[in-house]
Amino acid sequence: GRIGTFAVDFRDGTTIWDPSLVRLYGRDWDPADGAHSAGFLAHVHPDDRREVEARLRGCIANGGSIHQTFRYLRGDGATIWVDGTVSAECDADGRVVRLLGAVTDITQQRRLEHLRQEQAVVLEMIADDAPLGATLNRLLAAIEAQDPRMMTSVMQVDVARRSLSCIAAPSMPGLVDDLRGLPIGEGYGSCGVSAHRAVPVVVEDTHTSPLFAAYLEACTKHGIRSSWSMPICHGSDDILGTFAVYGRTPGRPTPEQMRLIEAAVHTAAICLSRHRSSELVRASVERLDLALRAAALGVWEWSGVDDRFVWSPECSRILGGDPPAITSWHQLAHADDRDAVRQAVAQAVANGADFRVEFRRDADDGAMPRWLEIVGRGFGTVGTGTARMVGTVQDVTDGDEPPQR
């Protein structure tokens, strides 16, 4: 980072900042500010000021050296993180007569550290299937914390409608409602064009760009004067959405802002891709469950590694309750059929053999017993038995005929 130095001489009351420190702090030393410590402390971030003052006064009173990290309010209004080192010089009587110091701008390092921490949190949220909007808002808030001039949003593609909808915009929550169903194509803002062309689109001034002619009201409402959009892709040509940065003044992104944008787009792509995959799996499971219900077919799976047994809701419906452990299935059967069920299951568990067994299950209300069929197939081995088994349960009773098979 940038480094500046200073010297304070208590004998003649002079304070000297070198040109590098002037640039770092964004202001020159002003004697009108009073004593060095008072003038300096006035620009330390309020949350850090008390500790910085206590340590500085301790150094002035007792000598020695101090090192501390704190936030400083620059002359242009920006907040920076700095590392400061101060050493005291004493006279022959041990009184502090001069301070020598060096200040290093570590803003970039602190921001990158914070960004890495936030990216780790976002990736954990993705892995835990946290709500999409909450995950993306956490990501965008971390990006905006790196540069307060940036307002950000993520829009998701609706393939069926060929449109975009804003799903995250932490600094402009109203934008989520204002940008629903934005068409993908030429002339539809930077995001609509970016998704259409699959390339970055930079609009330096939304008030003069034809891409925003139809959206000037929304731009004015949210204070948007510039808009830079990047497509969020899965692979080379699969557009998941767009990431946008909005500025309150006209302009183009700086190299540092482009690095932040690229980091955000990469993480957003992981998030949207995972969400889409989860939605496809969820839809597939719903279709499968509907098909199983229509066929009155239950599905189950058993693990020989940890004796874990899972089943579909249809299994519970067919059996009249949750099924017991796999080695206790014979308890479901009519007394005359229990041995056959016990032997079939035991052989399958021991050596992984496929099995199919039919048996009668007595009705709890005294009605006619039902005929059930259980089919299983083993996969792999663990120790001396089957590692995994999957199968089905089906009611195969022939209508109202007596239970004879």
Protein backbone atom coordinates (compact mmCIF):
# COMPACT_ATOMS: atom_id res chain seq x y z
CA GLY A 1 0.00 0.00 0.00
CA ARG A 2 0.96 3.70 -0.09
CA ILE A 3 3.26 4.89 2.72
CA GLY A 4 3.55 8.38 4.20
CA THR A 5 5.66 9.72 7.05
CA PHE A 6 5.36 12.54 9.56
CA ALA A 7 7.30 14.24 12.32
CA VAL A 8 6.03 16.23 15.30
CA ASP A 9 8.46 18.34 17.32
CA PHE A 10 7.09 19.43 20.69
CA ARG A 11 9.95 21.84 21.27
CA ASP A 12 8.93 24.28 18.55
CA GLY A 13 5.40 22.98 17.87
CA THR A 14 6.08 22.06 14.25
CA THR A 15 4.31 19.23 12.40
CA ILE A 16 5.58 18.00 9.05
CA TRP A 17 3.76 15.64 6.70
CA ASP A 18 5.63 14.39 3.66
CA PRO A 19 3.88 14.66 0.24
CA SER A 20 3.02 10.92 0.28
CA LEU A 21 1.11 11.29 3.55
CA VAL A 22 -0.72 14.33 2.17
CA ARG A 23 -1.88 12.24 -0.81
CA LEU A 24 -2.74 9.30 1.43
CA TYR A 25 -4.84 11.37 3.83
CA GLY A 26 -6.32 13.51 1.06
CA ARG A 27 -5.50 16.70 2.98
CA ASP A 28 -2.46 18.66 4.13
CA TRP A 29 -1.61 19.45 7.74
CA ASP A 30 -3.44 22.59 8.80
CA PRO A 31 -1.94 24.45 11.77
CA ALA A 32 -5.40 25.89 12.37
CA ASP A 33 -6.45 22.43 13.54
CA GLY A 34 -4.46 23.02 16.73
CA ALA A 35 -2.09 20.55 18.36
CA HIS A 36 -1.09 17.61 16.17
CA SER A 37 -2.93 15.02 18.22
CA ALA A 38 -6.19 17.00 18.24
CA GLY A 39 -6.07 17.80 14.53
CA PHE A 40 -5.20 14.21 13.65
CA LEU A 41 -7.75 12.57 15.94
CA ALA A 42 -10.57 14.70 14.53
CA HIS A 43 -10.30 12.70 11.30
CA VAL A 44 -9.96 9.22 12.81
CA HIS A 45 -13.12 7.15 12.39
CA PRO A 46 -15.38 7.69 15.44
CA ASP A 47 -15.49 3.94 16.22
CA ASP A 48 -11.67 3.81 16.41
CA ARG A 49 -10.93 7.24 17.86
CA ARG A 50 -10.97 6.42 21.58
CA GLU A 51 -8.45 3.59 21.35
CA VAL A 52 -6.17 5.50 18.96
CA GLU A 53 -6.21 8.54 21.26
CA ALA A 54 -5.46 6.49 24.39
CA ARG A 55 -2.45 4.78 22.84
CA LEU A 56 -1.12 7.98 21.25
CA ARG A 57 -1.34 9.90 24.52
CA GLY A 58 0.35 7.00 26.30
CA CYS A 59 3.23 7.18 23.81
CA ILE A 60 3.55 10.96 24.29
CA ALA A 61 3.53 10.58 28.07
CA ASN A 62 5.75 7.53 28.49
CA GLY A 63 7.80 7.26 25.30
CA GLY A 64 8.41 4.04 23.42
CA SER A 65 6.68 2.95 20.23
CA ILE A 66 3.15 1.99 19.26
CA HIS A 67 1.59 0.25 16.28
CA GLN A 68 -2.11 0.25 15.53
CA THR A 69 -4.60 -0.29 12.72
CA PHE A 70 -7.53 2.09 12.33
CA ARG A 71 -9.84 3.83 9.87
CA TYR A 72 -9.17 7.37 8.70
CA LEU A 73 -11.62 9.83 7.12
CA ARG A 74 -9.91 11.33 4.05
CA GLY A 75 -10.40 14.88 2.86
CA ASP A 76 -12.55 13.66 -0.05
CA GLY A 77 -14.94 11.87 2.33
CA ALA A 78 -13.65 8.35 1.66
CA THR A 79 -12.80 6.02 4.54
CA ILE A 80 -9.48 4.18 4.40
CA TRP A 81 -7.80 1.56 6.58
CA VAL A 82 -4.25 2.38 7.70
CA ASP A 83 -1.44 0.82 9.70
CA GLY A 84 0.30 3.45 11.82
CA THR A 85 3.61 3.22 13.68
CA VAL A 86 4.80 5.97 16.01
CA SER A 87 8.13 6.18 17.87
CA ALA A 88 8.97 8.73 20.54
CA GLU A 89 12.33 10.48 20.94
CA CYS A 90 13.29 11.69 24.41
CA ASP A 91 15.74 14.27 25.69
CA ALA A 92 18.39 13.67 28.33
CA ASP A 93 15.80 14.00 31.07
CA GLY A 94 13.58 11.31 29.50
CA ARG A 95 10.92 13.72 28.30
CA VAL A 96 9.35 13.06 24.91
CA VAL A 97 10.42 15.84 22.57
CA ARG A 98 9.59 14.43 19.15
CA LEU A 99 7.38 11.84 17.43
CA LEU A 100 8.33 10.10 14.21
CA GLY A 101 5.70 8.08 12.39
CA ALA A 102 4.87 6.11 9.29
CA VAL A 103 1.40 5.37 7.95
CA THR A 104 0.59 2.64 5.40
CA ASP A 105 -2.66 2.48 3.44
CA ILE A 106 -3.96 -1.13 3.81
CA THR A 107 -7.46 -0.45 2.53
CA GLN A 108 -7.14 -2.80 -0.41
CA GLN A 109 -5.86 -5.66 1.74
CA ARG A 110 -8.67 -5.21 4.28
CA ARG A 111 -11.29 -5.06 1.58
CA LEU A 112 -9.98 -8.18 -0.13
CA GLU A 113 -9.88 -10.00 3.21
CA HIS A 114 -13.47 -8.99 3.94
CA LEU A 115 -14.53 -9.99 0.43
CA ARG A 116 -12.93 -13.44 0.78
CA GLN A 117 -14.69 -13.95 4.10
CA GLU A 118 -18.03 -12.93 2.63
CA GLN A 119 -17.53 -15.13 -0.43
CA ALA A 120 -16.92 -18.08 1.90
CA VAL A 121 -20.18 -17.30 3.71
CA VAL A 122 -22.04 -17.07 0.39
CA LEU A 123 -20.61 -20.41 -0.78
CA GLU A 124 -21.76 -21.99 2.48
CA MET A 125 -25.23 -20.54 1.90
CA ILE A 126 -25.23 -22.02 -1.60
CA ALA A 127 -24.19 -25.43 -0.25
CA ASP A 128 -26.95 -25.25 2.38
CA ASP A 129 -29.58 -24.35 -0.25
CA ALA A 130 -30.35 -21.03 1.44
CA PRO A 131 -33.01 -18.90 -0.30
CA LEU A 132 -31.71 -17.52 -3.58
CA GLY A 133 -32.57 -13.88 -2.86
CA ALA A 134 -30.91 -13.92 0.58
CA THR A 135 -27.76 -15.53 -0.82
CA LEU A 136 -27.38 -13.06 -3.67
CA ASN A 137 -28.15 -10.05 -1.48
CA ARG A 138 -25.36 -11.17 0.88
CA LEU A 139 -22.98 -11.38 -2.08
CA LEU A 140 -23.97 -7.99 -3.48
CA ALA A 141 -23.74 -6.30 -0.08
CA ALA A 142 -20.16 -7.58 0.19
CA ILE A 143 -19.34 -6.16 -3.24
CA GLU A 144 -20.89 -2.79 -2.42
CA ALA A 145 -18.90 -2.64 0.83
CA GLN A 146 -15.74 -2.67 -1.29
CA ASP A 147 -16.78 0.49 -3.13
CA PRO A 148 -19.70 2.57 -1.77
CA ARG A 149 -20.07 4.23 -5.20
CA MET A 150 -21.36 0.93 -6.61
CA MET A 151 -25.02 -0.08 -6.43
CA THR A 152 -25.59 -3.61 -7.67
CA SER A 153 -28.27 -6.04 -8.78
CA VAL A 154 -28.69 -9.55 -10.16
CA MET A 155 -31.36 -10.41 -12.69
CA GLN A 156 -32.42 -13.96 -13.50
CA VAL A 157 -33.41 -15.25 -16.92
CA ASP A 158 -36.91 -16.63 -17.45
CA VAL A 159 -36.31 -18.82 -20.51
CA ALA A 160 -40.00 -19.48 -21.19
CA ARG A 161 -40.89 -15.78 -21.26
CA ARG A 162 -37.52 -14.65 -22.67
CA SER A 163 -37.27 -12.00 -20.01
CA LEU A 164 -35.30 -10.97 -16.93
CA SER A 165 -36.48 -10.36 -13.39
CA CYS A 166 -34.51 -8.60 -10.67
CA ILE A 167 -34.03 -10.95 -7.71
CA ALA A 168 -31.44 -9.06 -5.63
CA ALA A 169 -30.59 -5.37 -5.18
CA PRO A 170 -29.58 -4.62 -1.57
CA SER A 171 -29.18 -0.86 -2.06
CA MET A 172 -32.35 -0.48 -4.14
CA PRO A 173 -35.01 -2.93 -2.87
CA GLY A 174 -37.66 -1.17 -4.97
CA LEU A 175 -35.78 -2.16 -8.11
CA VAL A 176 -36.86 -5.77 -7.58
CA ASP A 177 -40.47 -4.76 -8.19
CA ASP A 178 -39.68 -2.22 -10.91
CA LEU A 179 -37.69 -4.66 -13.05
CA ARG A 180 -39.88 -7.73 -13.37
CA GLY A 181 -40.31 -9.17 -16.84
CA LEU A 182 -37.66 -7.00 -18.52
CA PRO A 183 -37.50 -8.20 -22.15
CA ILE A 184 -34.26 -9.67 -23.44
CA GLY A 185 -33.24 -7.93 -26.64
CA GLU A 186 -31.96 -4.74 -28.24
CA GLY A 187 -33.07 -1.50 -26.63
CA TYR A 188 -34.04 -2.96 -23.25
CA GLY A 189 -31.47 -1.41 -20.95
CA SER A 190 -27.95 -2.64 -20.38
CA CYS A 191 -29.16 -5.91 -18.81
CA GLY A 192 -31.61 -6.79 -21.58
CA VAL A 193 -28.95 -6.16 -24.22
CA SER A 194 -26.21 -7.95 -22.26
CA ALA A 195 -28.36 -11.08 -21.90
CA HIS A 196 -29.28 -10.87 -25.60
CA ARG A 197 -25.74 -10.44 -26.91
CA ALA A 198 -24.03 -12.46 -24.14
CA VAL A 199 -21.41 -9.70 -23.78
CA PRO A 200 -20.70 -6.91 -21.25
CA VAL A 201 -22.60 -3.68 -21.90
CA VAL A 202 -21.40 -0.36 -20.49
CA VAL A 203 -23.73 2.65 -20.50
CA GLU A 204 -21.84 5.72 -19.33
CA ASP A 205 -24.91 7.94 -19.04
CA THR A 206 -28.41 6.50 -18.77
CA HIS A 207 -29.97 9.93 -19.43
CA THR A 208 -28.54 10.09 -22.95
CA SER A 209 -28.35 6.41 -23.95
CA PRO A 210 -31.09 5.08 -26.26
CA LEU A 211 -30.96 1.81 -24.32
CA PHE A 212 -32.61 3.58 -21.37
CA ALA A 213 -35.06 5.77 -23.24
CA ALA A 214 -37.98 3.73 -21.87
CA TYR A 215 -36.54 3.51 -18.34
CA LEU A 216 -35.66 7.10 -17.48
CA GLU A 217 -38.38 7.24 -14.83
CA ALA A 218 -36.93 4.22 -13.02
CA CYS A 219 -33.41 5.65 -13.34
CA THR A 220 -34.50 8.95 -11.84
CA LYS A 221 -36.39 7.18 -9.05
CA HIS A 222 -33.33 5.16 -7.99
CA GLY A 223 -30.69 7.78 -8.77
CA ILE A 224 -29.08 5.78 -11.58
CA ARG A 225 -26.86 7.72 -14.01
CA SER A 226 -24.59 4.93 -15.29
CA SER A 227 -25.16 1.21 -15.76
CA TRP A 228 -22.67 -1.57 -16.47
CA SER A 229 -24.03 -5.08 -17.07
CA MET A 230 -22.29 -8.46 -17.35
CA PRO A 231 -23.92 -11.70 -18.47
CA ILE A 232 -23.90 -14.52 -15.91
CA CYS A 233 -23.21 -17.70 -17.87
CA HIS A 234 -23.13 -21.42 -17.30
CA GLY A 235 -20.69 -22.63 -19.92
CA SER A 236 -20.07 -20.60 -23.03
CA ASP A 237 -23.59 -19.84 -24.24
CA ASP A 238 -26.05 -20.67 -21.45
CA ILE A 239 -27.20 -17.33 -19.98
CA LEU A 240 -28.44 -17.62 -16.39
CA GLY A 241 -28.88 -13.91 -15.74
CA THR A 242 -27.05 -10.60 -15.53
CA PHE A 243 -25.02 -8.75 -12.93
CA ALA A 244 -25.31 -4.97 -13.02
CA VAL A 245 -23.50 -2.08 -11.37
CA TYR A 246 -25.22 1.29 -11.20
CA GLY A 247 -23.56 4.62 -10.48
CA ARG A 248 -25.02 7.89 -9.28
CA THR A 249 -22.79 9.80 -11.70
CA PRO A 250 -21.96 9.15 -15.37
CA GLY A 251 -18.82 7.12 -16.00
CA ARG A 252 -17.11 3.86 -16.85
CA PRO A 253 -15.86 1.15 -14.47
CA THR A 254 -12.30 1.45 -13.19
CA PRO A 255 -9.91 -1.55 -13.40
CA GLU A 256 -10.43 -2.16 -9.68
CA GLN A 257 -14.21 -2.10 -10.10
CA MET A 258 -13.93 -4.54 -13.02
CA ARG A 259 -12.05 -6.97 -10.77
CA LEU A 260 -14.86 -6.76 -8.23
CA ILE A 261 -17.47 -7.25 -10.95
CA GLU A 262 -15.69 -10.34 -12.29
CA ALA A 263 -15.48 -11.85 -8.79
CA ALA A 264 -19.19 -11.19 -8.23
CA VAL A 265 -20.19 -12.66 -11.60
CA HIS A 266 -18.21 -15.84 -10.91
CA THR A 267 -19.88 -16.39 -7.53
CA ALA A 268 -23.32 -15.42 -8.83
CA ALA A 269 -22.93 -18.00 -11.62
CA ILE A 270 -22.31 -20.72 -9.03
CA CYS A 271 -25.36 -19.57 -7.09
CA LEU A 272 -27.74 -19.40 -10.07
CA SER A 273 -26.45 -22.66 -11.54
CA ARG A 274 -26.94 -24.49 -8.25
CA HIS A 275 -30.40 -23.00 -7.85
CA ARG A 276 -31.44 -24.04 -11.34
CA SER A 277 -30.11 -27.57 -10.78
CA SER A 278 -32.02 -27.76 -7.50
CA GLU A 279 -35.19 -26.57 -9.19
CA LEU A 280 -34.81 -29.17 -11.95
CA VAL A 281 -34.25 -31.92 -9.38
CA ARG A 282 -37.23 -30.70 -7.35
CA ALA A 283 -39.46 -30.69 -10.43
CA SER A 284 -38.21 -34.15 -11.40
CA VAL A 285 -38.95 -35.48 -7.92
CA GLU A 286 -42.44 -33.98 -8.04
CA ARG A 287 -43.11 -35.62 -11.40
CA LEU A 288 -41.78 -38.94 -10.14
CA ASP A 289 -43.90 -38.73 -7.00
CA LEU A 290 -46.97 -38.04 -9.13
CA ALA A 291 -46.17 -41.03 -11.35
CA LEU A 292 -45.63 -43.29 -8.32
CA ARG A 293 -48.93 -42.17 -6.85
CA ALA A 294 -50.71 -42.86 -10.12
CA ALA A 295 -49.14 -46.34 -10.26
CA ALA A 296 -49.68 -46.95 -6.51
CA LEU A 297 -45.99 -47.82 -6.28
CA GLY A 298 -43.79 -47.11 -3.26
CA VAL A 299 -40.01 -46.80 -3.49
CA TRP A 300 -37.50 -47.59 -0.73
CA GLU A 301 -33.73 -47.68 -0.20
CA TRP A 302 -31.63 -49.39 2.47
CA SER A 303 -27.93 -48.88 3.30
CA GLY A 304 -25.96 -51.82 4.64
CA VAL A 305 -23.21 -49.42 5.73
CA ASP A 306 -25.19 -47.67 8.47
CA ASP A 307 -28.51 -49.58 8.38
CA ARG A 308 -30.24 -46.43 7.14
CA PHE A 309 -33.68 -46.98 5.62
CA VAL A 310 -35.60 -44.35 3.62
CA TRP A 311 -38.87 -44.63 1.76
CA SER A 312 -41.32 -42.62 -0.32
CA PRO A 313 -44.66 -41.37 1.07
CA GLU A 314 -46.43 -43.92 -1.14
CA CYS A 315 -44.75 -46.74 0.82
CA SER A 316 -46.35 -45.47 4.02
CA ARG A 317 -49.73 -45.20 2.32
CA ILE A 318 -49.60 -48.75 0.94
CA LEU A 319 -48.39 -50.26 4.22
CA GLY A 320 -50.73 -48.22 6.37
CA GLY A 321 -47.83 -46.59 8.22
CA ASP A 322 -44.06 -46.19 8.14
CA PRO A 323 -42.28 -49.44 7.25
CA PRO A 324 -40.17 -51.22 9.92
CA ALA A 325 -36.47 -52.04 9.62
CA ILE A 326 -35.71 -54.14 6.56
CA THR A 327 -34.92 -57.24 8.65
CA SER A 328 -38.36 -56.95 10.30
CA TRP A 329 -40.48 -56.87 7.17
CA HIS A 330 -41.81 -60.33 7.91
CA GLN A 331 -43.80 -58.73 10.74
CA LEU A 332 -45.97 -57.08 8.08
CA ALA A 333 -47.04 -60.42 6.65
CA HIS A 334 -49.86 -62.82 7.44
CA ALA A 335 -48.68 -65.56 9.80
CA ASP A 336 -48.68 -68.14 6.99
CA ASP A 337 -46.42 -65.94 4.81
CA ARG A 338 -43.86 -64.71 7.34
CA ASP A 339 -41.24 -67.40 6.83
CA ALA A 340 -41.15 -66.81 3.07
CA VAL A 341 -40.68 -63.05 3.57
CA ARG A 342 -38.02 -63.56 6.27
CA GLN A 343 -35.98 -65.94 4.11
CA ALA A 344 -36.15 -63.78 0.97
CA VAL A 345 -35.05 -60.63 2.78
CA ALA A 346 -32.33 -62.37 4.81
CA GLN A 347 -30.79 -63.91 1.68
CA ALA A 348 -30.83 -60.56 -0.11
CA VAL A 349 -29.22 -58.73 2.82
CA ALA A 350 -26.54 -61.44 3.15
CA ASN A 351 -25.42 -61.77 -0.46
CA GLY A 352 -27.05 -58.99 -2.47
CA ALA A 353 -29.36 -61.31 -4.41
CA ASP A 354 -32.37 -59.75 -6.13
CA PHE A 355 -35.65 -60.78 -4.57
CA ARG A 356 -39.35 -60.62 -5.21
CA VAL A 357 -41.84 -61.78 -2.62
CA GLU A 358 -45.63 -61.58 -2.34
CA PHE A 359 -47.49 -61.85 0.92
CA ARG A 360 -50.80 -61.12 2.54
CA ARG A 361 -51.17 -58.24 4.95
CA ASP A 362 -54.04 -58.39 7.40
CA ALA A 363 -56.22 -55.31 7.52
CA ASP A 364 -56.47 -53.61 10.90
CA ASP A 365 -60.24 -53.21 10.56
CA GLY A 366 -60.87 -56.91 9.93
CA ALA A 367 -61.49 -56.41 6.21
CA MET A 368 -60.19 -58.77 3.57
CA PRO A 369 -56.34 -59.09 3.63
CA ARG A 370 -54.45 -57.34 0.88
CA TRP A 371 -51.74 -58.89 -1.30
CA LEU A 372 -48.52 -56.89 -1.36
CA GLU A 373 -45.42 -57.37 -3.50
CA ILE A 374 -41.94 -56.24 -2.44
CA VAL A 375 -39.13 -56.22 -4.99
CA GLY A 376 -35.49 -55.47 -4.14
CA ARG A 377 -32.11 -55.31 -5.87
CA GLY A 378 -28.72 -55.22 -4.15
CA PHE A 379 -25.66 -53.16 -5.13
CA GLY A 380 -22.11 -53.77 -3.94
CA THR A 381 -20.86 -55.36 -0.73
CA VAL A 382 -19.69 -54.14 2.66
CA GLY A 383 -18.01 -56.63 4.98
CA THR A 384 -19.94 -59.84 4.48
CA GLY A 385 -23.20 -58.32 3.31
CA THR A 386 -24.91 -56.03 0.82
CA ALA A 387 -23.78 -52.39 0.72
CA ARG A 388 -27.02 -50.94 -0.67
CA MET A 389 -30.44 -52.13 -1.75
CA VAL A 390 -33.29 -50.37 -3.53
CA GLY A 391 -36.75 -51.61 -4.33
CA THR A 392 -40.48 -51.10 -4.57
CA VAL A 393 -43.68 -51.94 -2.69
CA GLN A 394 -46.96 -52.40 -4.53
CA ASP A 395 -50.47 -53.46 -3.66
CA VAL A 396 -51.23 -56.29 -6.14
CA THR A 397 -54.59 -57.36 -4.80
CA ASP A 398 -56.91 -58.32 -7.70
CA GLY A 399 -59.85 -56.00 -7.15
CA ASP A 400 -62.57 -57.60 -5.00
CA GLU A 401 -61.46 -61.21 -5.56
CA PRO A 402 -60.53 -63.33 -2.52
CA PRO A 403 -56.83 -63.12 -1.62
CA GLN A 404 -55.71 -66.26 -3.42
CA ARG A 405 -52.39 -66.12 -5.29
